[in-house]
Amino acid sequence: MVSYSVEVSGSDPRTVTCGEDQRLLDAFLRSGVYLPNSCNQGTCGTCKVKVLSGSVDQPAPSETVVSADDQAAGHVLACQSTPTSDVRIEVPLDAGTGPRHVLRDLCGTVHEIRELADDTVALAVGIDEPLDFSAGQYIEFRVPGTGDVRQYSMANPPSRSDRLEFHIRRVAGGRATDGWIFDSLQHGHPIEMRGPWGDFVHDRDVDAPMILLAGGTGLAPLKSIALEALSADPEREIHLYHGVRHSRDLYDVDFWESVTRRHSGVRYVPCLSREDGADRRGYVGDALVEDFDSLRGHVAYLCGPPAMVDAGVRACKRRRMPGRNIHREKYTPAA
Ligand code: FES
């Protein structure tokens, strides 16, 4: 197979080998070299890099992701681009640093499928060798017989690295959910996976009081983050708001109530947007604003549908939380 060298220029130049059919991002992460990344689908723009020399192939990105000016200046998406020659790239100066866990292909075996709520299951998958990942990251599943992949965040903390837990909601007519996971997937079946991916990770160096805002199965990565934080500091102050539409969509209530009994710093606030019956009626961002006069000195992690995350970020800022303390991951339920 033809391969090329790809170099990140700058004060700390790094070079990796990339196959002609391999995406630049995949090549860097497989070599344990960090590049900013989030969606791995060409929709968020996090992995935007500038090609300084050489050439790549990529499907034309949307101008909402890479502006026409940036495209003309040589900016491409590393998660979508394959090299057609040796390449030198530049990463934005404010890209920072992130998880350096080596991306790899994984073979998993279904250990358990447990119903959590209406149309939502917890899937436990044993893997061939423990996976090094950061709390908050996700894995891609290959959907058998389709060539498609779907992304699911780990709900278990990184310390439990040989058995991964995922929360999966059924999407009507979805190839991966209706057509596979909720249809034929059973205990003992193999699953092909690739990961870990993503920059939405628990910052273990920050021990500030933590706000967790989850929408639907966006609870999964926040569970991983909370459990890791509590294992480092059982007294950690954590306020978890879980928003769903109806009480039938709420899940893991007993689990979180038992966590609040064992850890006096943890507060758990389920919120129903379409009916009464939980602690709160309404959206998680509104509940947060009602509960706090100020969020200065707090750190927040938000995961859920885009509208929920945007509203949650506005709520945090309204209560004066600095933007740098707000970590967010938007997702659209994978069909
Ligand atoms: Fe989102 Fe590449 S566009 S990671």
Tab-separated table of C-alpha atoms and ligand atoms in Angstrom:
chain	number	residue	atom	x	y	z
A	1	MET	CA	0.000	0.000	0.000
A	2	VAL	CA	1.252	3.482	-0.808
A	3	SER	CA	1.868	5.685	2.199
A	4	TYR	CA	3.071	9.235	2.718
A	5	SER	CA	4.692	11.206	5.502
A	6	VAL	CA	2.622	13.908	7.166
A	7	GLU	CA	4.365	16.487	9.324
A	8	VAL	CA	2.861	18.965	11.763
A	9	SER	CA	5.068	22.044	11.597
A	10	GLY	CA	5.814	24.361	14.516
A	11	SER	CA	8.071	24.459	17.540
A	12	ASP	CA	7.422	20.768	18.209
A	13	PRO	CA	7.338	19.203	14.726
A	14	ARG	CA	5.955	15.681	14.563
A	15	THR	CA	5.793	13.351	11.591
A	16	VAL	CA	3.614	10.291	11.061
A	17	THR	CA	3.096	7.857	8.198
A	18	CYS	CA	-0.329	7.933	6.562
A	19	GLY	CA	-1.691	5.422	4.044
A	20	GLU	CA	-3.193	6.707	0.800
A	21	ASP	CA	-6.660	5.588	1.969
A	22	GLN	CA	-6.170	6.722	5.543
A	23	ARG	CA	-7.500	9.988	6.972
A	24	LEU	CA	-4.877	12.331	8.411
A	25	LEU	CA	-6.595	12.409	11.804
A	26	ASP	CA	-6.648	8.615	12.005
A	27	ALA	CA	-2.923	8.458	11.208
A	28	PHE	CA	-1.996	10.976	13.914
A	29	LEU	CA	-4.184	9.480	16.638
A	30	ARG	CA	-3.008	5.942	15.829
A	31	SER	CA	0.557	7.163	16.371
A	32	GLY	CA	-0.406	8.716	19.706
A	33	VAL	CA	0.097	12.244	18.311
A	34	TYR	CA	-2.673	14.603	19.364
A	35	LEU	CA	-4.664	16.635	16.841
A	36	PRO	CA	-7.804	18.492	17.943
A	37	ASN	CA	-10.895	16.405	17.100
A	38	SER	CA	-14.494	15.982	18.061
A	39	CYS	CA	-17.119	14.648	15.604
A	40	ASN	CA	-14.878	12.718	13.164
A	41	GLN	CA	-17.655	13.293	10.620
A	42	GLY	CA	-16.689	16.579	8.981
A	43	THR	CA	-19.381	18.595	10.723
A	44	CYS	CA	-17.779	20.401	13.694
A	45	GLY	CA	-14.585	21.903	12.213
A	46	THR	CA	-12.491	21.082	15.298
A	47	CYS	CA	-9.899	19.195	13.236
A	48	LYS	CA	-9.299	22.039	10.754
A	49	VAL	CA	-5.617	22.261	9.749
A	50	LYS	CA	-3.771	24.226	7.084
A	51	VAL	CA	-1.869	22.416	4.340
A	52	LEU	CA	1.497	24.187	3.947
A	53	SER	CA	2.909	21.890	1.289
A	54	GLY	CA	1.828	18.751	-0.528
A	55	SER	CA	-1.737	17.806	-1.403
A	56	VAL	CA	-4.718	15.961	0.031
A	57	ASP	CA	-8.058	14.658	-1.178
A	58	GLN	CA	-11.257	15.450	0.708
A	59	PRO	CA	-14.933	15.852	-0.036
A	60	ALA	CA	-15.671	19.593	-0.322
A	61	PRO	CA	-16.437	20.749	3.222
A	62	SER	CA	-19.501	22.806	3.975
A	63	GLU	CA	-18.710	26.548	4.108
A	64	THR	CA	-20.347	26.645	7.521
A	65	VAL	CA	-17.572	24.326	8.698
A	66	VAL	CA	-14.619	25.695	6.671
A	67	SER	CA	-15.245	29.146	5.212
A	68	ALA	CA	-14.574	29.802	1.527
A	69	ASP	CA	-11.657	32.078	2.515
A	70	ASP	CA	-10.143	29.371	4.718
A	71	GLN	CA	-10.572	26.785	1.961
A	72	ALA	CA	-8.815	29.106	-0.493
A	73	ALA	CA	-6.002	29.518	2.057
A	74	GLY	CA	-5.470	25.755	2.186
A	75	HIS	CA	-7.463	24.759	5.277
A	76	VAL	CA	-8.813	21.199	5.273
A	77	LEU	CA	-10.494	18.846	7.728
A	78	ALA	CA	-8.019	16.271	9.020
A	79	CYS	CA	-10.837	13.796	9.744
A	80	GLN	CA	-11.916	13.845	6.081
A	81	SER	CA	-8.614	14.269	4.202
A	82	THR	CA	-6.358	11.590	2.734
A	83	PRO	CA	-2.869	12.426	1.454
A	84	THR	CA	-1.932	12.273	-2.224
A	85	SER	CA	1.713	13.217	-1.561
A	86	ASP	CA	3.964	13.906	1.413
A	87	VAL	CA	2.269	16.718	3.351
A	88	ARG	CA	3.224	19.416	5.816
A	89	ILE	CA	0.386	20.873	7.897
A	90	GLU	CA	-0.074	23.602	10.471
A	91	VAL	CA	-2.408	23.285	13.461
A	92	PRO	CA	-4.084	26.443	14.836
A	93	LEU	CA	-2.002	28.073	17.574
A	94	ASP	CA	-4.874	27.925	20.068
A	95	ALA	CA	-5.417	24.199	19.489
A	96	GLY	CA	-3.969	23.384	22.910
A	97	THR	CA	-3.306	19.861	24.022
A	98	GLY	CA	-5.603	16.930	24.484
A	99	PRO	CA	-5.755	13.206	25.136
A	100	ARG	CA	-2.915	11.225	23.600
A	101	HIS	CA	-4.435	7.785	23.881
A	102	VAL	CA	-3.538	5.665	20.907
A	103	LEU	CA	-6.438	5.151	18.507
A	104	ARG	CA	-6.911	1.492	17.675
A	105	ASP	CA	-9.261	-1.090	16.250
A	106	LEU	CA	-10.987	-3.161	18.897
A	107	CYS	CA	-12.794	-6.471	18.963
A	108	GLY	CA	-15.607	-6.516	21.477
A	109	THR	CA	-18.060	-9.130	22.695
A	110	VAL	CA	-21.496	-8.275	24.025
A	111	HIS	CA	-21.611	-9.106	27.752
A	112	GLU	CA	-25.015	-7.641	28.562
A	113	ILE	CA	-27.898	-5.698	27.049
A	114	ARG	CA	-30.057	-4.192	29.795
A	115	GLU	CA	-33.192	-2.138	29.337
A	116	LEU	CA	-32.734	1.236	31.027
A	117	ALA	CA	-35.877	3.102	29.976
A	118	ASP	CA	-38.350	3.327	27.156
A	119	ASP	CA	-36.351	2.660	23.957
A	120	THR	CA	-33.026	2.953	25.797
A	121	VAL	CA	-30.572	0.179	26.685
A	122	ALA	CA	-27.253	-0.141	28.466
A	123	LEU	CA	-24.872	-2.211	26.374
A	124	ALA	CA	-21.848	-3.752	28.124
A	125	VAL	CA	-19.048	-4.857	25.805
A	126	GLY	CA	-15.963	-6.818	26.845
A	127	ILE	CA	-12.884	-6.011	24.771
A	128	ASP	CA	-9.842	-7.988	23.702
A	129	GLU	CA	-7.359	-5.824	25.607
A	130	PRO	CA	-7.977	-2.901	27.983
A	131	LEU	CA	-8.580	0.452	26.294
A	132	ASP	CA	-6.667	3.525	27.371
A	133	PHE	CA	-9.110	6.461	27.229
A	134	SER	CA	-10.147	9.625	29.045
A	135	ALA	CA	-13.514	9.999	30.756
A	136	GLY	CA	-15.828	11.701	28.245
A	137	GLN	CA	-14.420	10.109	25.066
A	138	TYR	CA	-16.321	7.921	22.599
A	139	ILE	CA	-15.937	4.855	20.388
A	140	GLU	CA	-17.143	4.146	16.868
A	141	PHE	CA	-19.102	0.937	16.242
A	142	ARG	CA	-19.073	-0.581	12.758
A	143	VAL	CA	-22.664	-1.449	11.836
A	144	PRO	CA	-22.486	-4.970	10.321
A	145	GLY	CA	-23.156	-5.263	6.618
A	146	THR	CA	-23.564	-1.529	6.002
A	147	GLY	CA	-20.143	0.166	5.953
A	148	ASP	CA	-21.649	2.687	8.412
A	149	VAL	CA	-20.239	3.629	11.789
A	150	ARG	CA	-22.048	4.978	14.859
A	151	GLN	CA	-20.539	6.819	17.787
A	152	TYR	CA	-21.260	6.075	21.438
A	153	SER	CA	-19.592	7.526	24.532
A	154	MET	CA	-18.237	5.315	27.286
A	155	ALA	CA	-20.330	5.539	30.463
A	156	ASN	CA	-17.824	3.582	32.551
A	157	PRO	CA	-14.811	5.305	34.104
A	158	PRO	CA	-11.394	4.707	32.482
A	159	SER	CA	-10.388	2.520	35.454
A	160	ARG	CA	-12.828	-0.119	34.120
A	161	SER	CA	-11.073	-0.368	30.789
A	162	ASP	CA	-11.782	-3.976	29.803
A	163	ARG	CA	-15.581	-3.754	29.876
A	164	LEU	CA	-17.115	-0.725	28.221
A	165	GLU	CA	-20.642	0.501	28.919
A	166	PHE	CA	-22.750	2.473	26.457
A	167	HIS	CA	-26.226	4.035	26.673
A	168	ILE	CA	-28.104	3.669	23.404
A	169	ARG	CA	-31.478	5.122	22.495
A	170	ARG	CA	-33.518	3.610	19.687
A	171	VAL	CA	-34.127	5.817	16.679
A	172	ALA	CA	-37.183	4.696	14.723
A	173	GLY	CA	-36.100	3.205	11.405
A	174	GLY	CA	-32.391	3.637	12.254
A	175	ARG	CA	-29.990	1.186	10.627
A	176	ALA	CA	-27.866	0.776	13.740
A	177	THR	CA	-30.604	0.810	16.380
A	178	ASP	CA	-33.823	-0.550	14.851
A	179	GLY	CA	-31.885	-2.560	12.281
A	180	TRP	CA	-29.282	-4.107	14.577
A	181	ILE	CA	-28.879	-3.252	18.277
A	182	PHE	CA	-32.598	-3.356	19.182
A	183	ASP	CA	-33.331	-6.088	16.643
A	184	SER	CA	-30.767	-8.866	16.581
A	185	LEU	CA	-27.802	-8.014	18.814
A	186	GLN	CA	-27.414	-10.548	21.622
A	187	HIS	CA	-25.104	-11.675	24.403
A	188	GLY	CA	-21.898	-13.140	22.922
A	189	HIS	CA	-22.146	-11.364	19.570
A	190	PRO	CA	-18.950	-9.691	18.314
A	191	ILE	CA	-18.712	-5.924	17.742
A	192	GLU	CA	-16.012	-4.207	15.693
A	193	MET	CA	-15.016	-0.849	17.111
A	194	ARG	CA	-12.441	1.925	16.710
A	195	GLY	CA	-11.407	4.496	19.271
A	196	PRO	CA	-11.045	6.344	21.502
A	197	TRP	CA	-12.040	9.648	19.897
A	198	GLY	CA	-12.836	13.183	20.999
A	199	ASP	CA	-11.652	16.176	22.988
A	200	PHE	CA	-14.598	16.269	25.403
A	201	VAL	CA	-12.700	14.950	28.404
A	202	HIS	CA	-12.561	15.289	32.157
A	203	ASP	CA	-9.840	17.724	33.215
A	204	ARG	CA	-8.432	15.868	36.195
A	205	ASP	CA	-6.218	18.811	37.204
A	206	VAL	CA	-9.233	20.964	38.080
A	207	ASP	CA	-10.955	20.156	41.375
A	208	ALA	CA	-13.559	22.961	41.330
A	209	PRO	CA	-17.222	22.190	42.124
A	210	MET	CA	-18.641	20.477	39.064
A	211	ILE	CA	-21.866	21.116	37.151
A	212	LEU	CA	-23.007	18.270	34.884
A	213	LEU	CA	-25.840	18.996	32.429
A	214	ALA	CA	-27.078	15.984	30.460
A	215	GLY	CA	-29.795	15.617	27.849
A	216	GLY	CA	-31.062	12.059	27.217
A	217	THR	CA	-28.237	9.578	26.659
A	218	GLY	CA	-25.798	12.494	26.912
A	219	LEU	CA	-25.691	11.238	30.486
A	220	ALA	CA	-23.247	8.482	29.449
A	221	PRO	CA	-19.971	10.468	29.242
A	222	LEU	CA	-20.991	12.518	32.291
A	223	LYS	CA	-21.392	9.312	34.290
A	224	SER	CA	-17.833	8.370	33.330
A	225	ILE	CA	-16.588	11.839	34.340
A	226	ALA	CA	-18.489	11.859	37.647
A	227	LEU	CA	-17.314	8.388	38.646
A	228	GLU	CA	-13.711	9.237	37.860
A	229	ALA	CA	-13.942	12.493	39.828
A	230	LEU	CA	-15.520	10.724	42.824
A	231	SER	CA	-12.939	7.996	42.830
A	232	ALA	CA	-10.209	10.688	43.098
A	233	ASP	CA	-12.161	12.672	45.721
A	234	PRO	CA	-15.212	11.024	47.318
A	235	GLU	CA	-16.213	14.425	48.770
A	236	ARG	CA	-16.222	16.209	45.400
A	237	GLU	CA	-19.095	18.670	44.963
A	238	ILE	CA	-21.047	17.582	41.874
A	239	HIS	CA	-24.444	18.857	40.713
A	240	LEU	CA	-25.922	16.542	38.062
A	241	TYR	CA	-28.960	17.716	36.079
A	242	HIS	CA	-30.438	15.076	33.773
A	243	GLY	CA	-33.051	16.342	31.332
A	244	VAL	CA	-35.506	14.162	29.401
A	245	ARG	CA	-38.988	14.762	28.040
A	246	HIS	CA	-41.084	12.225	29.942
A	247	SER	CA	-40.672	10.145	33.078
A	248	ARG	CA	-40.544	7.019	30.895
A	249	ASP	CA	-37.312	8.396	29.346
A	250	LEU	CA	-35.564	8.849	32.682
A	251	TYR	CA	-33.015	6.185	33.592
A	252	ASP	CA	-30.388	5.230	36.183
A	253	VAL	CA	-32.442	7.030	38.854
A	254	ASP	CA	-31.747	4.361	41.503
A	255	PHE	CA	-28.062	4.429	40.641
A	256	TRP	CA	-27.740	8.192	41.067
A	257	GLU	CA	-29.825	8.207	44.232
A	258	SER	CA	-27.480	5.609	45.692
A	259	VAL	CA	-24.513	7.779	44.657
A	260	THR	CA	-26.016	10.740	46.549
A	261	ARG	CA	-26.361	8.549	49.657
A	262	ARG	CA	-22.731	7.470	49.479
A	263	HIS	CA	-21.268	10.859	48.500
A	264	SER	CA	-22.606	13.829	50.442
A	265	GLY	CA	-21.249	16.302	47.857
A	266	VAL	CA	-23.371	14.915	45.018
A	267	ARG	CA	-26.738	16.431	44.090
A	268	TYR	CA	-28.911	14.714	41.487
A	269	VAL	CA	-31.682	16.679	39.763
A	270	PRO	CA	-33.825	14.880	37.173
A	271	CYS	CA	-35.777	17.340	34.995
A	272	LEU	CA	-38.803	16.521	32.831
A	273	SER	CA	-39.558	19.018	30.067
A	274	ARG	CA	-42.975	17.655	29.033
A	275	GLU	CA	-44.633	16.454	32.230
A	276	ASP	CA	-44.648	16.781	36.015
A	277	GLY	CA	-43.357	13.970	38.162
A	278	ALA	CA	-39.614	14.383	38.709
A	279	ASP	CA	-37.839	16.863	40.963
A	280	ARG	CA	-38.208	19.553	38.335
A	281	ARG	CA	-40.464	20.468	35.450
A	282	GLY	CA	-38.596	22.202	32.635
A	283	TYR	CA	-35.180	22.328	31.019
A	284	VAL	CA	-31.857	21.677	32.730
A	285	GLY	CA	-30.487	25.162	31.930
A	286	ASP	CA	-33.495	26.826	33.548
A	287	ALA	CA	-33.182	24.634	36.637
A	288	LEU	CA	-29.509	25.577	36.917
A	289	VAL	CA	-30.290	29.302	36.753
A	290	GLU	CA	-32.982	28.877	39.415
A	291	ASP	CA	-30.592	27.041	41.750
A	292	PHE	CA	-27.484	29.226	41.568
A	293	ASP	CA	-26.930	32.964	41.923
A	294	SER	CA	-23.334	32.611	40.759
A	295	LEU	CA	-21.279	29.856	39.134
A	296	ARG	CA	-17.947	31.620	39.427
A	297	GLY	CA	-15.343	29.073	40.478
A	298	HIS	CA	-17.326	26.135	39.075
A	299	VAL	CA	-16.517	23.942	36.097
A	300	ALA	CA	-19.203	22.530	33.790
A	301	TYR	CA	-19.528	19.567	31.447
A	302	LEU	CA	-22.536	19.489	29.116
A	303	CYS	CA	-23.585	16.714	26.759
A	304	GLY	CA	-26.812	16.299	24.828
A	305	PRO	CA	-28.741	17.558	21.812
A	306	PRO	CA	-27.420	20.841	20.325
A	307	ALA	CA	-30.328	23.018	21.547
A	308	MET	CA	-29.960	21.721	25.097
A	309	VAL	CA	-26.201	22.281	25.106
A	310	ASP	CA	-26.527	25.815	23.690
A	311	ALA	CA	-29.151	26.696	26.310
A	312	GLY	CA	-27.010	25.159	29.052
A	313	VAL	CA	-23.965	27.174	27.987
A	314	ARG	CA	-26.067	30.362	28.059
A	315	ALA	CA	-27.278	29.446	31.553
A	316	CYS	CA	-23.701	28.908	32.801
A	317	LYS	CA	-22.576	32.238	31.325
A	318	ARG	CA	-25.623	34.012	32.738
A	319	ARG	CA	-24.425	32.880	36.138
A	320	ARG	CA	-20.944	34.199	35.336
A	321	MET	CA	-19.070	30.976	34.669
A	322	PRO	CA	-16.024	31.774	32.485
A	323	GLY	CA	-16.191	30.248	29.015
A	324	ARG	CA	-12.915	28.376	29.541
A	325	ASN	CA	-14.565	26.388	32.365
A	326	ILE	CA	-17.396	25.165	30.137
A	327	HIS	CA	-16.785	21.841	28.345
A	328	ARG	CA	-19.429	20.738	25.888
A	329	GLU	CA	-20.308	17.918	23.509
A	330	LYS	CA	-23.276	18.107	21.163
A	331	TYR	CA	-24.721	14.984	19.652
A	332	THR	CA	-27.544	13.972	17.423
A	333	PRO	CA	-28.939	10.532	18.292
A	334	ALA	CA	-27.309	8.066	15.896
A	335	ALA	CA	-29.878	6.259	13.794
B	1	FES	FE1	-15.319	17.388	13.479
B	1	FES	FE2	-13.258	16.782	11.866
B	1	FES	S1	-14.933	18.072	11.446
B	1	FES	S2	-13.513	16.260	13.953
